[in-house]
Coordinates of C-alpha atoms in Angstrom, one line a residue:
X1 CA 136.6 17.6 29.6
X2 CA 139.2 18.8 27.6
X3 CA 142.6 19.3 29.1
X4 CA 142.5 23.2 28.9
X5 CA 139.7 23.2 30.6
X6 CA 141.2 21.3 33.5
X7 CA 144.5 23.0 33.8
X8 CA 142.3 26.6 33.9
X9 CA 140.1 25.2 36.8
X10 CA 140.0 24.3 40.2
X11 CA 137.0 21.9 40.4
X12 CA 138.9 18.7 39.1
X13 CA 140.0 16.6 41.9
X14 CA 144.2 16.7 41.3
X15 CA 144.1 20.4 41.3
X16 CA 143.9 22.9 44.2
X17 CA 146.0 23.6 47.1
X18 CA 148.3 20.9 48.5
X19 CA 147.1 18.2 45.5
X20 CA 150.7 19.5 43.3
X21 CA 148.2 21.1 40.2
X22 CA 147.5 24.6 41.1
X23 CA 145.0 26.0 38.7
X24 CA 145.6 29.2 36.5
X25 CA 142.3 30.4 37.9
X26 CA 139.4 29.5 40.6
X27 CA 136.4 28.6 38.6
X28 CA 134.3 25.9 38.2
X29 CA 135.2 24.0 34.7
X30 CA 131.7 22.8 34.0
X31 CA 130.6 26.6 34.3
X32 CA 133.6 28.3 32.0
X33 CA 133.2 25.6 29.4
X34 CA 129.2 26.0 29.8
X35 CA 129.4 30.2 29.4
X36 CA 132.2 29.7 26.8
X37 CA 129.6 28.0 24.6
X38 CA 127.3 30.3 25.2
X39 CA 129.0 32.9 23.8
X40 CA 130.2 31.2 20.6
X41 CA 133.1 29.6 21.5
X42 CA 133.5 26.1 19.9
X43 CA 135.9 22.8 20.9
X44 CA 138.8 22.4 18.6
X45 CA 139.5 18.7 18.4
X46 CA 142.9 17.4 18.0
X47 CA 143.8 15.9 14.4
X48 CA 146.8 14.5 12.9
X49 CA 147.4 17.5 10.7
X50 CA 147.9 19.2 14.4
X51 CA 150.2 16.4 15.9
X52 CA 152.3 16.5 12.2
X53 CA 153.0 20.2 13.2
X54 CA 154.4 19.7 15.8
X55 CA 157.1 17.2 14.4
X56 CA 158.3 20.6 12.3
X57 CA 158.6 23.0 16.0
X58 CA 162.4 23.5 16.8
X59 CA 162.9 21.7 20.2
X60 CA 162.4 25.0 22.2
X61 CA 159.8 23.9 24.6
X62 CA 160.1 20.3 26.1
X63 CA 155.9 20.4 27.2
X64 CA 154.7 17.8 24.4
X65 CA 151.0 19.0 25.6
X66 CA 152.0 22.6 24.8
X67 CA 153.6 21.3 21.8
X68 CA 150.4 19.8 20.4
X69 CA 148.6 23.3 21.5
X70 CA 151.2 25.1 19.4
X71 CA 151.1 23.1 16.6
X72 CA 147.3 23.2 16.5
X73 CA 147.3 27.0 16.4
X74 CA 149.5 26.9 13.4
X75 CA 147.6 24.7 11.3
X76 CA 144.3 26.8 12.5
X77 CA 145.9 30.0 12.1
X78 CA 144.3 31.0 14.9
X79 CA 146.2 32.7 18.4
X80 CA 146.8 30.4 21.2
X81 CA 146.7 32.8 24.0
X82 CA 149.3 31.7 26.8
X83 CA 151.5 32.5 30.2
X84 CA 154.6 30.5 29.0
X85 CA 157.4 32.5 27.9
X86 CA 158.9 29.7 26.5
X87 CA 156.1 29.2 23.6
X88 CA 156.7 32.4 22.9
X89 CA 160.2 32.2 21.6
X90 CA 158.2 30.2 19.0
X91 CA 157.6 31.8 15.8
X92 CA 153.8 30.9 15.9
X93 CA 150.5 32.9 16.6
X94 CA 150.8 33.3 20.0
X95 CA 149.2 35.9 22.7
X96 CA 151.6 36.1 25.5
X97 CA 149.4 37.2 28.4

């Protein structure tokens, strides 16, 4: 399961209340990922063009899982959608929500 999966759900076993991981939402990972694809959303998988990016990203944000997140939405060109303030003093594409 990929690792943005995990950090949005609750159904992994270090998340949840009193287990130190509390989960951006309360869903079932199997399920999101399942109606994601569904609905034409596809896995991007990590390459080295994405971790190369990242060696190029001013040392703004210390997160080197964000940082590989980042750098993948450069190379993609596509907008990685995010809570984190911090990526967003990154000139990258980049949906604050």
């Amino acid at each position: 399961m990929p690792a943005t999966f995990r950090s949005l759900a609750a159904s992994d076993n270090d998340s949840g209340p009193g287990k130190g991981v509390e989960p951006a939402i309360a869903c079932d990972a199997r399920l999101l990922r399942r109606g994601l694809f569904e609905n034409g959303y596809r896995e991007l998988v990590m390459t080295g063009r994405h971790a190369l990016a990242v060696l190029e990203l001013p040392p703004i944000h210390k997160d080197p899982f964000d940082r590989m997140l980042l750098g993948q939405s450069i190379v993609e060109g596509i907008n990685l959608v995010t809570a984190d303030r911090m990526l967003a003093r990154y000139s990258a594409p980049l949906r604050l929500v």
